[in-house]
């Protein structure tokens, strides 16, 4: 293998990793926006939105610590 082909392969690998990271971040931001919208609807009395909001919070336990810092109002029952 020539050094040029190794560098080309490495560049492709780095590009794929960057794209995957960007896609994951975009998905997380979209999920957070959805949860924020559901929380607003829940505050206005929409019971279905409250249930969906709770389900999405429960499904994303790995992000709870981050969300507790950014959106403490989502955990009003723990105050």
Coordinates of C-alpha atoms in Angstrom, one line a residue:
X1 CA 0.0 0.0 0.0
X2 CA 1.3 3.4 -0.9
X3 CA 1.3 6.3 1.6
X4 CA -1.0 8.2 -0.7
X5 CA -3.7 5.4 -0.5
X6 CA -3.3 5.2 3.3
X7 CA -3.8 8.9 3.6
X8 CA -6.9 8.8 1.3
X9 CA -8.4 6.0 3.4
X10 CA -7.7 7.8 6.6
X11 CA -9.3 11.0 5.2
X12 CA -12.4 9.0 4.2
X13 CA -12.6 7.4 7.6
X14 CA -12.4 10.8 9.4
X15 CA -15.0 12.3 7.0
X16 CA -17.4 9.4 7.8
X17 CA -16.9 9.8 11.5
X18 CA -17.6 13.5 11.3
X19 CA -20.8 12.9 9.3
X20 CA -22.0 10.3 11.8
X21 CA -21.3 12.7 14.7
X22 CA -23.2 15.5 13.0
X23 CA -26.2 13.3 12.3
X24 CA -26.3 12.1 15.9
X25 CA -26.2 15.7 17.2
X26 CA -28.9 16.8 14.8
X27 CA -31.1 13.9 15.9
X28 CA -30.6 14.8 19.6
X29 CA -31.4 18.5 18.9
X30 CA -34.6 17.4 17.0
X31 CA -35.6 15.2 20.0
X32 CA -35.0 18.0 22.5
X33 CA -37.1 20.4 20.4
X34 CA -39.9 17.8 20.2
X35 CA -39.8 17.4 24.0
X36 CA -39.8 21.2 24.5
X37 CA -42.9 21.5 22.3
X38 CA -44.7 18.7 24.2
X39 CA -43.8 20.3 27.5
X40 CA -45.4 23.6 26.4
X41 CA -48.5 21.8 25.2
X42 CA -48.7 19.9 28.5
X43 CA -48.4 23.2 30.4
X44 CA -51.5 24.4 28.4
X45 CA -53.5 21.4 29.6
X46 CA -53.0 18.9 26.7
X47 CA -53.0 15.5 28.5
X48 CA -51.8 13.5 25.5
X49 CA -48.8 15.8 25.2
X50 CA -48.1 15.2 28.9
X51 CA -48.1 11.5 28.4
X52 CA -45.9 11.7 25.3
X53 CA -43.6 14.1 27.1
X54 CA -43.1 11.6 29.9
X55 CA -42.5 8.7 27.6
X56 CA -39.8 10.6 25.7
X57 CA -38.1 11.6 28.9
X58 CA -38.1 8.0 30.1
X59 CA -36.8 6.7 26.8
X60 CA -33.8 9.1 26.9
X61 CA -32.3 8.4 30.4
X62 CA -28.8 8.8 29.2
X63 CA -29.5 12.6 28.6
X64 CA -31.3 13.3 31.9
X65 CA -28.3 14.9 33.6
X66 CA -27.8 17.3 30.7
X67 CA -31.5 18.1 30.5
X68 CA -31.8 18.6 34.3
X69 CA -29.2 21.4 33.9
X70 CA -30.7 23.0 30.8
X71 CA -34.4 22.5 31.6
X72 CA -35.0 22.2 35.4
X73 CA -38.7 23.0 34.8
X74 CA -39.0 19.5 33.2
X75 CA -38.4 18.0 36.6
X76 CA -40.8 20.1 38.6
X77 CA -41.9 17.2 40.8
X78 CA -38.4 16.8 42.3
X79 CA -38.2 20.4 43.7

